[in-house]
PDB file of C-alpha atoms in Angstrom:
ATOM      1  CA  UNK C1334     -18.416  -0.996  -8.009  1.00 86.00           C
ATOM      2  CA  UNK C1335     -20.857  -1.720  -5.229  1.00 94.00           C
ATOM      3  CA  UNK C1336     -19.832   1.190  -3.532  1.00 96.00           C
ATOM      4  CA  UNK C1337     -19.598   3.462  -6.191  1.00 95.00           C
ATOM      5  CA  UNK C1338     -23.052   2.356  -7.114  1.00 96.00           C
ATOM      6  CA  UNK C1339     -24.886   2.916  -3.549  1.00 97.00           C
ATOM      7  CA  UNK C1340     -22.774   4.869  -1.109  1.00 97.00           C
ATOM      8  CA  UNK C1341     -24.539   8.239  -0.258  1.00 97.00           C
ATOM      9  CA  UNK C1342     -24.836  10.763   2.187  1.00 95.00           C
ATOM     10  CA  UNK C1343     -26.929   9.114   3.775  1.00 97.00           C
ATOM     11  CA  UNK C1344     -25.778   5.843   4.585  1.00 97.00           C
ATOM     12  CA  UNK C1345     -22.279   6.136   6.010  1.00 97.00           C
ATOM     13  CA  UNK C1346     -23.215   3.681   8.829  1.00 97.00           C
ATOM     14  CA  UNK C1347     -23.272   1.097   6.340  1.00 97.00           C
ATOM     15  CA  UNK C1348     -20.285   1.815   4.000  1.00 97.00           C
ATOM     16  CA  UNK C1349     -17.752   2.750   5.855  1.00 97.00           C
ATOM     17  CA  UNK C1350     -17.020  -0.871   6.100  1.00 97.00           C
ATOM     18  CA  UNK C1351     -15.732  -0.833   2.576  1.00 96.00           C
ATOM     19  CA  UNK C1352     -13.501   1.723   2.668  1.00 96.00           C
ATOM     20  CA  UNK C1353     -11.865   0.266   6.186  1.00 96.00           C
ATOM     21  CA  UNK C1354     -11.732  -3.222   4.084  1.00 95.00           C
ATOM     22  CA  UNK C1355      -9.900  -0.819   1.366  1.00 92.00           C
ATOM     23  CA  UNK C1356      -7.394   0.304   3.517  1.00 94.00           C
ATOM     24  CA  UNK C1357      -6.545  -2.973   5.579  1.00 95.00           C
ATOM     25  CA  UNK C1358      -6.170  -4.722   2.013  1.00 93.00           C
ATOM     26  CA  UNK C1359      -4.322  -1.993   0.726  1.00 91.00           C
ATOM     27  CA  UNK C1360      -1.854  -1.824   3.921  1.00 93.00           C
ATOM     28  CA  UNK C1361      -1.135  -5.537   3.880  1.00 94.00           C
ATOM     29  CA  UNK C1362       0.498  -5.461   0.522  1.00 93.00           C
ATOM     30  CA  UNK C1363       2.091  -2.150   1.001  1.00 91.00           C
ATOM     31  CA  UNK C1364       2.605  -1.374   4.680  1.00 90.00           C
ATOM     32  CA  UNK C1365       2.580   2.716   5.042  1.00 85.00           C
ATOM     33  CA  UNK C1366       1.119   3.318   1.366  1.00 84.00           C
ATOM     34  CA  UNK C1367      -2.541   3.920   1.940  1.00 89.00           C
ATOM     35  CA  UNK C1368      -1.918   7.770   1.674  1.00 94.00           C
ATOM     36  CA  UNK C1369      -3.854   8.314  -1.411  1.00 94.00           C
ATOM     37  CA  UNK C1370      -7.207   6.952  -2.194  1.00 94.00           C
ATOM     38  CA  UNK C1371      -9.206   6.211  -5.866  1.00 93.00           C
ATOM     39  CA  UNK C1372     -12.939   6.536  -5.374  1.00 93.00           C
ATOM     40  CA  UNK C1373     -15.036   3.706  -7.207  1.00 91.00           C
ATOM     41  CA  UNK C1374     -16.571   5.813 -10.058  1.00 89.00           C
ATOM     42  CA  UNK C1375     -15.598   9.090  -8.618  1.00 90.00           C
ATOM     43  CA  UNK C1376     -17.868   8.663  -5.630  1.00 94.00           C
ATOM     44  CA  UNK C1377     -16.923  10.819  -2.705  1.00 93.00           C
ATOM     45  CA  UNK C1378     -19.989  11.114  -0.373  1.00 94.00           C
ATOM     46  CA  UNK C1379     -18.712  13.924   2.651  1.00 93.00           C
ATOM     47  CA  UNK C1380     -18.391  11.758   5.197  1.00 95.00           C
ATOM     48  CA  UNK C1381     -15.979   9.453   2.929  1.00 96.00           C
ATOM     49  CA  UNK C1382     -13.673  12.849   2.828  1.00 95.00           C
ATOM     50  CA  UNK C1383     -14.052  13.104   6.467  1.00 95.00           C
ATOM     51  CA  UNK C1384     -12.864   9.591   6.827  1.00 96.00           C
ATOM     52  CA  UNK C1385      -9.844   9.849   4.763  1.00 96.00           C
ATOM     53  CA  UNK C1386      -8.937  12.706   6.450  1.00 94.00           C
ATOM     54  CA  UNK C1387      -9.007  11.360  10.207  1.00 95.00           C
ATOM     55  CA  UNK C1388      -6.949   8.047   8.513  1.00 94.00           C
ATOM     56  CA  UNK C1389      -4.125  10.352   7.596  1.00 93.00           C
ATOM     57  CA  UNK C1390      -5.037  10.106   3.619  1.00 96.00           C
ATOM     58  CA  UNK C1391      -3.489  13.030   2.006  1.00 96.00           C
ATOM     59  CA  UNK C1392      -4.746  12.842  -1.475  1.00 97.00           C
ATOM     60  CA  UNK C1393      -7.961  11.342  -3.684  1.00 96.00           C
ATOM     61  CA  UNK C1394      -8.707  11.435  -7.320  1.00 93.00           C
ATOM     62  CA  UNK C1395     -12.030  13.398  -8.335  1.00 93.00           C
ATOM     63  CA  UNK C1396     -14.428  13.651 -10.927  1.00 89.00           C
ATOM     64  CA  UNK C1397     -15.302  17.270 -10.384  1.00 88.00           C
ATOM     65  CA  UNK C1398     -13.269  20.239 -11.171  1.00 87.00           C
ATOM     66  CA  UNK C1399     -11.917  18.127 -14.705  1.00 88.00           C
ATOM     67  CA  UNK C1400      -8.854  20.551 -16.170  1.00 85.00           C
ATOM     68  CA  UNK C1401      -7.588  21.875 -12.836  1.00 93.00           C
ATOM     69  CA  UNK C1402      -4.840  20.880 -11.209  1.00 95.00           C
ATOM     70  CA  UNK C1403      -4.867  19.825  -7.469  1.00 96.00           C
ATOM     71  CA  UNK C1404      -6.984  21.742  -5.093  1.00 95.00           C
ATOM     72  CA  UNK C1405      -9.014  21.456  -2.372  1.00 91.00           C
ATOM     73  CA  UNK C1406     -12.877  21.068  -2.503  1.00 88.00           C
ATOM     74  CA  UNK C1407     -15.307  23.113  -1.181  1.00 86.00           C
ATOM     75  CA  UNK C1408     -18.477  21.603  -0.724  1.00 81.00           C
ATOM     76  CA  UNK C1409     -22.333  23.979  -0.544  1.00 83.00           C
ATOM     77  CA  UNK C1410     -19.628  27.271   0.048  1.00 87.00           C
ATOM     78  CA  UNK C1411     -17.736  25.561   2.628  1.00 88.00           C
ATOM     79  CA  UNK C1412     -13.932  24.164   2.257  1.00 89.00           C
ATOM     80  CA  UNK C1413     -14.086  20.467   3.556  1.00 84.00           C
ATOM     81  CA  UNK C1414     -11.083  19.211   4.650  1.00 91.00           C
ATOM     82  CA  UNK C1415      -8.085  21.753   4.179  1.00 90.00           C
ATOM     83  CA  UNK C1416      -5.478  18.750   5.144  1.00 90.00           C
ATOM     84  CA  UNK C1417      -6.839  16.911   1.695  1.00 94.00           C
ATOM     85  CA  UNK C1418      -6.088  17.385  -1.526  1.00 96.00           C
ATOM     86  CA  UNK C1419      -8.472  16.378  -4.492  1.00 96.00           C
ATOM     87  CA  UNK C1420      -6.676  15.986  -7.766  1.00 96.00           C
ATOM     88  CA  UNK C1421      -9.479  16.288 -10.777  1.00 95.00           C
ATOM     89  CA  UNK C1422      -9.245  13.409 -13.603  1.00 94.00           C
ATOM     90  CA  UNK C1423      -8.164  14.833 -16.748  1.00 94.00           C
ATOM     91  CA  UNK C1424     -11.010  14.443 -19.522  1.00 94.00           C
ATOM     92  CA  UNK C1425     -10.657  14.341 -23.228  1.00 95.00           C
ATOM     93  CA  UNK C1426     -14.038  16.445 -23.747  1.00 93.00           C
ATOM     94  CA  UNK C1427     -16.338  13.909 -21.439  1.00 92.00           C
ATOM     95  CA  UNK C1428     -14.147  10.908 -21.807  1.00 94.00           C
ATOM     96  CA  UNK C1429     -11.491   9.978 -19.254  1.00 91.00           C
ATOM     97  CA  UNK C1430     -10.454   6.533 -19.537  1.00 93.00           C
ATOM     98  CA  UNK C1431      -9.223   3.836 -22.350  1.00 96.00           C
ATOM     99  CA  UNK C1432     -12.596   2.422 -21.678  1.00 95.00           C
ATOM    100  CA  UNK C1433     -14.631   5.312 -22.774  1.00 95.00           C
ATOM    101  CA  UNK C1434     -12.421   5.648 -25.158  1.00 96.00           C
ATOM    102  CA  UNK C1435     -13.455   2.214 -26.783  1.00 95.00           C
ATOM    103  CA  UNK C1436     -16.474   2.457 -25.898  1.00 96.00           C
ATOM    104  CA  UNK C1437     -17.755   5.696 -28.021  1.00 96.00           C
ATOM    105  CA  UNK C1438     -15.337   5.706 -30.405  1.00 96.00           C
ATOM    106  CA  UNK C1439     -12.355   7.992 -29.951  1.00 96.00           C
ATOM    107  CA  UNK C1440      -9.465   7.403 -32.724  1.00 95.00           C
ATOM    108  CA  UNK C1441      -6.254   5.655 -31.193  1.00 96.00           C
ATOM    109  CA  UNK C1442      -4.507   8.974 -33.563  1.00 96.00           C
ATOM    110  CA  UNK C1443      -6.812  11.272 -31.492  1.00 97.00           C
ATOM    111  CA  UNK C1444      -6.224   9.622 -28.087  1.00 96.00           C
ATOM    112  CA  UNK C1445      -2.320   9.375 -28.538  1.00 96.00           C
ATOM    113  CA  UNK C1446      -2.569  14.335 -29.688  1.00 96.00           C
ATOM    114  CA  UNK C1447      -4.577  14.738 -26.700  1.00 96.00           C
ATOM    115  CA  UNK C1448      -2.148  13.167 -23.991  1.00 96.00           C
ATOM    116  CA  UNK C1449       1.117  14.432 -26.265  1.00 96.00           C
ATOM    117  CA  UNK C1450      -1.068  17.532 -25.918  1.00 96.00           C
ATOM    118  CA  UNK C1451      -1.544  17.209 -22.273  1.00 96.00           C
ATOM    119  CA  UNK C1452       2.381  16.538 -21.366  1.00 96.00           C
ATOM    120  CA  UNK C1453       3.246  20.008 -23.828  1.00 97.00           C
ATOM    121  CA  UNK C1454       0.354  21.838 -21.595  1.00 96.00           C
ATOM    122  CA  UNK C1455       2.040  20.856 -18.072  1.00 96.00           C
ATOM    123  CA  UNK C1456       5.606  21.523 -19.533  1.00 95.00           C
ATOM    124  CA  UNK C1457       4.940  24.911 -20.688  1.00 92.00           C
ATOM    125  CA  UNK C1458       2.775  25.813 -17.912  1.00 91.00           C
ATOM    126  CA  UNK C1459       4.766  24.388 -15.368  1.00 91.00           C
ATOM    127  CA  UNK C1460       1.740  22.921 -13.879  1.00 94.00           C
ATOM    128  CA  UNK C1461       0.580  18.933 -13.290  1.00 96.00           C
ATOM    129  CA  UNK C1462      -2.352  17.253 -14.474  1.00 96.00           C
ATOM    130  CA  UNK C1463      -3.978  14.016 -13.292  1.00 95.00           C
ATOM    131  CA  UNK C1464      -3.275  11.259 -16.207  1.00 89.00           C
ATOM    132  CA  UNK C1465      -5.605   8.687 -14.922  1.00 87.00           C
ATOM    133  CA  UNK C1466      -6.845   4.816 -16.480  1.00 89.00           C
ATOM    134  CA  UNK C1467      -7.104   1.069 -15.436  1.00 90.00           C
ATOM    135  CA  UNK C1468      -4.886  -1.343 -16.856  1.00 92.00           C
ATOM    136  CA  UNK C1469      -7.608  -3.396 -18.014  1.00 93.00           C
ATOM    137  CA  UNK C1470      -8.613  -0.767 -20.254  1.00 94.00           C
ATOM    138  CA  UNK C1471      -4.577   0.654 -21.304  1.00 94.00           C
ATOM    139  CA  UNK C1472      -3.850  -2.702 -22.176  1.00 95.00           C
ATOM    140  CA  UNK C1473      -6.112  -2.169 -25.196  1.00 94.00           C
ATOM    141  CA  UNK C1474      -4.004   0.688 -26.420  1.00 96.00           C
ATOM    142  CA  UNK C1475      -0.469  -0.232 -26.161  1.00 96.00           C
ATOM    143  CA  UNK C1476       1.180   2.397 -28.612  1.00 96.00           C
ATOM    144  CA  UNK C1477      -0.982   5.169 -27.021  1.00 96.00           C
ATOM    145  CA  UNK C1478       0.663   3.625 -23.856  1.00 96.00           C
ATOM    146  CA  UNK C1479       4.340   3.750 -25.358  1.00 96.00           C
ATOM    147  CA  UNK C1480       3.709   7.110 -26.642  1.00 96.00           C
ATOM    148  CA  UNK C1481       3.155   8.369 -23.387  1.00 96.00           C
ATOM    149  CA  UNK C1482       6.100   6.727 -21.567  1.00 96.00           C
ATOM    150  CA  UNK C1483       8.681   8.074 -24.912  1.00 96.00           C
ATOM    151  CA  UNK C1484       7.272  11.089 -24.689  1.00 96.00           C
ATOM    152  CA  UNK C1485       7.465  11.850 -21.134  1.00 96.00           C
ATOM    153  CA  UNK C1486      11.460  10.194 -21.125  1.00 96.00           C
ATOM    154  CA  UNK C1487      12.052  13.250 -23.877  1.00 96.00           C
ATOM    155  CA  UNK C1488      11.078  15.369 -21.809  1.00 96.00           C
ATOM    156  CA  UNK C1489      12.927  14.344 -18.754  1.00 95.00           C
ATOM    157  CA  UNK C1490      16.231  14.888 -20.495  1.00 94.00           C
ATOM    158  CA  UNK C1491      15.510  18.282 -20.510  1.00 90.00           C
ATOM    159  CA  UNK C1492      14.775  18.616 -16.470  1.00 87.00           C
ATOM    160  CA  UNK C1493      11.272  19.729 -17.875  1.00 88.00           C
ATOM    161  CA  UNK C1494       9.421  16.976 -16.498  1.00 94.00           C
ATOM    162  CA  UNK C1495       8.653  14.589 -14.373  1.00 94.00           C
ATOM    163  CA  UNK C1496       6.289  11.757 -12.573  1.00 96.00           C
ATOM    164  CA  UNK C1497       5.086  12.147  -9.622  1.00 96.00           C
ATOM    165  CA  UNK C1498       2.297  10.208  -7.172  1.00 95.00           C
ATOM    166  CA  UNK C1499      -0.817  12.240  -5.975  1.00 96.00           C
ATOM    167  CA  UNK C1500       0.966  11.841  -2.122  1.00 95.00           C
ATOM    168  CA  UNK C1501       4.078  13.728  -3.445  1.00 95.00           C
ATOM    169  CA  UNK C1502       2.045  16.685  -4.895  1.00 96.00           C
ATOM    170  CA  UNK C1503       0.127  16.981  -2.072  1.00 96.00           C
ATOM    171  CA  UNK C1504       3.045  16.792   0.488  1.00 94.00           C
ATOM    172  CA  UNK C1505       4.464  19.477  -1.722  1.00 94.00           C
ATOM    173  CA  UNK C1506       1.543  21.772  -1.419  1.00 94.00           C
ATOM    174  CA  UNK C1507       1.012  21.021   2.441  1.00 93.00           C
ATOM    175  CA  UNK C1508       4.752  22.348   3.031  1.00 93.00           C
ATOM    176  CA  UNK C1509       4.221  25.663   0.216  1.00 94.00           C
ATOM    177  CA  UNK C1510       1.367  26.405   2.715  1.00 93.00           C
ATOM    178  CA  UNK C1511       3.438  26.803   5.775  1.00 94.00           C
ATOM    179  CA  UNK C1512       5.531  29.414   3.378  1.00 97.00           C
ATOM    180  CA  UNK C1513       5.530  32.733   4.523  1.00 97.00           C
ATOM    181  CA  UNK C1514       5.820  35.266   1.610  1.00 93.00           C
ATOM    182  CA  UNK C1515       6.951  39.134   2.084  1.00 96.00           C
ATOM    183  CA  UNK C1516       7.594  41.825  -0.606  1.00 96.00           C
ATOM    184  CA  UNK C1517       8.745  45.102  -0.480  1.00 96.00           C
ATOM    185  CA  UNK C1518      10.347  47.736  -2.067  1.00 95.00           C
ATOM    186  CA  UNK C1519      13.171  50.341  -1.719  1.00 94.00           C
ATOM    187  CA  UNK C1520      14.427  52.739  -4.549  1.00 93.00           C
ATOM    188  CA  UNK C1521      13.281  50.799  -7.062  1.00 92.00           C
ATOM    189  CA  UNK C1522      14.493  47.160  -5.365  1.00 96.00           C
ATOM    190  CA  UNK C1523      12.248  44.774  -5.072  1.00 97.00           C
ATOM    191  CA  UNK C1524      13.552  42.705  -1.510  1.00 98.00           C
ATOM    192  CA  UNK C1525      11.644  39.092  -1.203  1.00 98.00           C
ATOM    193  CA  UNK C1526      11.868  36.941   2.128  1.00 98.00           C
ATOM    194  CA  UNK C1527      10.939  33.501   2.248  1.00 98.00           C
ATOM    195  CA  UNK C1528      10.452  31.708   5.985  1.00 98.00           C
ATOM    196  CA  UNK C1529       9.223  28.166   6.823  1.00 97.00           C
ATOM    197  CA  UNK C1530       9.647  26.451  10.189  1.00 95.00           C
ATOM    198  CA  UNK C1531      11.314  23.591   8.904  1.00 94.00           C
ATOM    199  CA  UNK C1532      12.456  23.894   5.123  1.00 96.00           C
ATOM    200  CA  UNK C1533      12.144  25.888   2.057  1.00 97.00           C
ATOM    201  CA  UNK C1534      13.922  23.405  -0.353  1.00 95.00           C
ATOM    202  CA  UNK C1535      11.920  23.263  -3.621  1.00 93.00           C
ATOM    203  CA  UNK C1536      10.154  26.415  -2.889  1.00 96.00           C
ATOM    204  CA  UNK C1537      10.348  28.415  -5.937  1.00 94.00           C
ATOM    205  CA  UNK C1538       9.092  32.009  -7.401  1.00 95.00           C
ATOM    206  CA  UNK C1539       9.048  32.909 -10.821  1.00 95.00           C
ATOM    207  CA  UNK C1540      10.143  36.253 -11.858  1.00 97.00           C
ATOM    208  CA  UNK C1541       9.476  37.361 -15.886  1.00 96.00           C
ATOM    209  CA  UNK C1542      12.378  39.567 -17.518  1.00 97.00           C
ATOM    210  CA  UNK C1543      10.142  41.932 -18.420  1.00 97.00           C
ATOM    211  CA  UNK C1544       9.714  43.383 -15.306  1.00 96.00           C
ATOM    212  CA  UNK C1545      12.372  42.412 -13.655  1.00 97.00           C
ATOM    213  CA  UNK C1546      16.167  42.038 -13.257  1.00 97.00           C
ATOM    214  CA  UNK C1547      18.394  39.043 -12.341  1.00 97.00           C
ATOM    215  CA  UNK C1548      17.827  38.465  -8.789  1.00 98.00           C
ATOM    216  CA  UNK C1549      21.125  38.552  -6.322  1.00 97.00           C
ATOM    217  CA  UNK C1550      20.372  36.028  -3.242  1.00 98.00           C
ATOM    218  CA  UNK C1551      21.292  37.882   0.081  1.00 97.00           C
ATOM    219  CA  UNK C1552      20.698  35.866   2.876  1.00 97.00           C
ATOM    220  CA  UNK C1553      20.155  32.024   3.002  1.00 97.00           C
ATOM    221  CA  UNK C1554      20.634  29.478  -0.035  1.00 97.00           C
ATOM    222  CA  UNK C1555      18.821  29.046  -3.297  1.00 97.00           C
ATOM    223  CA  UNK C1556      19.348  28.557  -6.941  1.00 96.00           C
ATOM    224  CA  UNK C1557      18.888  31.551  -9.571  1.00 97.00           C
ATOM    225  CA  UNK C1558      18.333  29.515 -13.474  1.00 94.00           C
ATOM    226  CA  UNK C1559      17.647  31.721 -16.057  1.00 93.00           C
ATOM    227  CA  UNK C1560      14.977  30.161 -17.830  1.00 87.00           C
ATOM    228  CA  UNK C1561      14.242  31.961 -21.355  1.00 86.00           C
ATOM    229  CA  UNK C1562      11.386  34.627 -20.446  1.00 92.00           C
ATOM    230  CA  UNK C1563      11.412  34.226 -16.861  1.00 95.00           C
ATOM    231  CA  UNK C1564      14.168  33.886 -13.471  1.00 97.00           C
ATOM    232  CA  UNK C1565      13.487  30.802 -11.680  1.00 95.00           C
ATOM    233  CA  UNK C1566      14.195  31.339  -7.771  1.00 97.00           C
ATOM    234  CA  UNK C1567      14.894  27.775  -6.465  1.00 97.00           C
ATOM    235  CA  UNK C1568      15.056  27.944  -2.271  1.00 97.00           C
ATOM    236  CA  UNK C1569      17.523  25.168  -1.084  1.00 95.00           C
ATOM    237  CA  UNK C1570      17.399  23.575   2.623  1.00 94.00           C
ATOM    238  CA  UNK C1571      17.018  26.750   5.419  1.00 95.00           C
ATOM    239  CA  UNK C1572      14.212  28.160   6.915  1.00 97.00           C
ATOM    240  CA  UNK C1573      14.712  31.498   5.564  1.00 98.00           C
ATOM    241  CA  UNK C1574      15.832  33.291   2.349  1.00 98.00           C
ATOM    242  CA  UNK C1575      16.066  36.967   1.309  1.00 98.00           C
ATOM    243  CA  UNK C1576      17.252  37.671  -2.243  1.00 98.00           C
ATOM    244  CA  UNK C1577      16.707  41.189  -3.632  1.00 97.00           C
ATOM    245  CA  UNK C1578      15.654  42.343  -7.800  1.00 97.00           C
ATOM    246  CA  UNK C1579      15.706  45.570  -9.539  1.00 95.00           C
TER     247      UNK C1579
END
């Protein structure tokens, strides 16, 4: 916590030491792995992002922005960093961890709703959320722990859910970036084309019923699931896809 405690914006010169002792340590258990990075309390001075950034780190943990999903941070107006992406802890009202938990009081009932809560929020949203805790402090809550884990296997029966690292997100995002996205319309068809210079797999648009009709893939290869309310447009390998919609 030494770090977390003292490192400012003022006194990179000093501990950028710490992180470089980080990511040695971290690289000679896990050769290749030090692609995402947990600040000690949340601290992320500018020049730390700056640092992960030049090391190829594509992904940190942050203590701002609580309820988003991943984003990128923009610091006095300006975005820092495009090439990182900050993923916000997710806070029960000001608590995050098992250790705050303990500490003021939360109910084990309450603790175990809010992260059922949190999995039903993703899954209907189609959206991710940053679970985060130590093991010291999970280790204290064991069923909360279980419920998780049963909860999240439920839902992965369905194809509804699943885990993934902060590195895979990100990854995901850099490549959505290089999508480019055209619309337009003829006589009442709507005529979307997708292009990337390397792939479109998992690139997906969502399309609600309401407005529109089941979508006929022209040129290149993707997936059409109909998906209750909405059609799910699922791009497969390719660098380019036209499908049309009434």
């Amino acid at each position: 916590d030494y770090f977390g405690d003292f490192a400012s914006e003022e006194n990179a010169a000093e501990f950028v030491q710490y992180l470089e002792l980080n990511r040695d340590a971290i690289e000679d258990l896990t050769p290749g792995s030090s692609t995402e990075y947990s600040a000690p309390q949340g601290n992320n001075p500018s020049w730390a992002l700056d640092w992960l950034n030049a090391e190829g780190v594509k992904a940190y943990y942050t203590a701002g922005g609580t309820g988003m999903a991943q984003t990128r941070m923009y610091a006095e107006g300006e975005l820092s960093n495009p090439e990182l992406w900050a993923f916000p802890v997710s806070t029960f009202g000001e608590y995050a961890t098992f250790e705050e938990f303990l500490q003021y009081g939360v109910s084990e009932t309450d603790i175990a709703r809010w992260y059922s809560a949190l999995m039903d929020f993703v899954v209907n949203n189609r959206t991710s959320r940053l679970i985060y805790f130590h093991p010291a402090g999970a280790v204290q809550y064991p069923n909360v722990v279980s419920n998780i884990l049963d909860r999240a296997k439920a839902y992965e029966k369905t194809k509804l859910f699943e885990w993934y690292t902060m590195t895979d997100l990100a990854e995901f995002m850099i490549e959505r970036e290089q999508v480019s996205w055209d619309i337009k319309r003829n006589n009442g068809v709507n005529i979307f084309e997708l292009g990337h210079s390397n792939s479109l797999k998992d690139q997906a648009i969502i399309l609600p019923k309401a407005a529109y009709n089941e979508p006929s893939i022209k040129e290149g290869k993707a997936k059409v699931i109909d998906d209750k309310d909405n059609w799910l447009v699922i791009a497969d390998k390719g660098r380019y896809l036209k499908f049309i919609s009434r």
